[in-house]
Amino acid sequence: MKRKSLKTGSESEFYFVIETKGTSDINDKKALTESEVYRIKCAMKHFEALGVEVHYKAPVKEYSYFKTEATKTINSLIEQA
């Protein structure tokens, strides 16, 4: 998630929620239970309804994958600013 800092309005803050799974594919029915898929989709709809800018990389098999993808997303957002 991204929001403008309240201090000067020129900084950006990024928040991450990480839960690693045995897959990086939300359609992998062997690795994710139906309940896990519903929770991921519910989170997507929740933040969409709040109007919060969110970039999903879910599910995540390994932290190193998340870190690489998060860095790409952050760099892209910084370039757009």
CSV table of C-alpha atoms in Angstrom, one decimal:
chain,number,residue,atom,x,y,z
A,1,MET,CA,0.0,0.0,0.0
A,2,LYS,CA,1.2,3.5,-0.6
A,3,ARG,CA,0.2,6.8,1.0
A,4,LYS,CA,1.7,10.2,1.2
A,5,SER,CA,3.6,11.0,4.4
A,6,LEU,CA,1.8,13.4,6.8
A,7,LYS,CA,5.1,15.1,7.6
A,8,THR,CA,6.0,17.0,4.4
A,9,GLY,CA,3.8,15.4,1.8
A,10,SER,CA,6.8,14.5,-0.4
A,11,GLU,CA,7.8,11.1,1.0
A,12,SER,CA,6.1,7.8,0.2
A,13,GLU,CA,5.5,5.0,2.7
A,14,PHE,CA,5.1,1.4,1.6
A,15,TYR,CA,3.5,-1.3,3.7
A,16,PHE,CA,3.7,-5.0,3.0
A,17,VAL,CA,1.7,-8.0,4.2
A,18,ILE,CA,3.6,-11.2,3.5
A,19,GLU,CA,2.4,-14.8,3.8
A,20,THR,CA,4.4,-17.4,2.0
A,21,LYS,CA,2.7,-20.3,0.5
A,22,GLY,CA,3.8,-23.4,-1.4
A,23,THR,CA,3.1,-21.7,-4.7
A,24,SER,CA,3.1,-18.4,-6.5
A,25,ASP,CA,0.0,-19.3,-8.5
A,26,ILE,CA,-3.4,-18.4,-7.1
A,27,ASN,CA,-5.0,-21.1,-9.2
A,28,ASP,CA,-2.8,-23.9,-7.9
A,29,LYS,CA,-5.5,-26.0,-6.2
A,30,LYS,CA,-2.8,-28.5,-5.0
A,31,ALA,CA,-1.0,-25.9,-2.9
A,32,LEU,CA,-3.8,-23.6,-1.8
A,33,THR,CA,-7.0,-24.6,0.0
A,34,GLU,CA,-10.3,-23.1,-1.2
A,35,SER,CA,-10.3,-21.0,2.0
A,36,GLU,CA,-6.9,-19.6,1.3
A,37,VAL,CA,-7.9,-18.5,-2.2
A,38,TYR,CA,-11.1,-16.9,-0.8
A,39,ARG,CA,-9.0,-15.0,1.8
A,40,ILE,CA,-6.6,-13.7,-0.9
A,41,LYS,CA,-9.5,-12.6,-3.1
A,42,CYS,CA,-11.3,-11.0,-0.2
A,43,ALA,CA,-8.2,-8.9,0.7
A,44,MET,CA,-8.0,-7.7,-2.9
A,45,LYS,CA,-11.7,-6.6,-2.8
A,46,HIS,CA,-11.3,-5.0,0.6
A,47,PHE,CA,-8.5,-2.7,-0.4
A,48,GLU,CA,-10.1,-1.9,-3.7
A,49,ALA,CA,-13.3,-0.8,-1.8
A,50,LEU,CA,-11.1,1.4,0.4
A,51,GLY,CA,-9.6,3.0,-2.6
A,52,VAL,CA,-6.1,2.2,-1.4
A,53,GLU,CA,-3.4,1.8,-4.1
A,54,VAL,CA,-2.4,-1.9,-3.8
A,55,HIS,CA,-0.1,-4.1,-5.9
A,56,TYR,CA,-0.6,-7.8,-5.3
A,57,LYS,CA,2.1,-10.4,-5.5
A,58,ALA,CA,0.0,-13.3,-4.1
A,59,PRO,CA,0.5,-16.0,-3.3
A,60,VAL,CA,4.2,-16.1,-2.7
A,61,LYS,CA,6.2,-19.3,-2.5
A,62,GLU,CA,9.5,-17.8,-1.2
A,63,TYR,CA,10.5,-14.6,0.5
A,64,SER,CA,13.3,-14.0,-2.1
A,65,TYR,CA,10.6,-14.0,-4.9
A,66,PHE,CA,8.6,-11.4,-2.9
A,67,LYS,CA,11.6,-9.2,-2.3
A,68,THR,CA,12.5,-9.1,-6.0
A,69,GLU,CA,8.9,-8.4,-7.1
A,70,ALA,CA,8.4,-5.8,-4.4
A,71,THR,CA,11.6,-4.0,-5.4
A,72,LYS,CA,10.5,-3.9,-9.0
A,73,THR,CA,7.1,-2.5,-8.0
A,74,ILE,CA,8.6,0.2,-5.7
A,75,ASN,CA,11.1,1.3,-8.3
A,76,SER,CA,8.3,1.6,-10.9
A,77,LEU,CA,6.2,3.7,-8.5
A,78,ILE,CA,9.1,6.0,-7.8
A,79,GLU,CA,9.8,6.5,-11.5
A,80,GLN,CA,6.1,7.4,-12.0
A,81,ALA,CA,6.2,10.0,-9.2
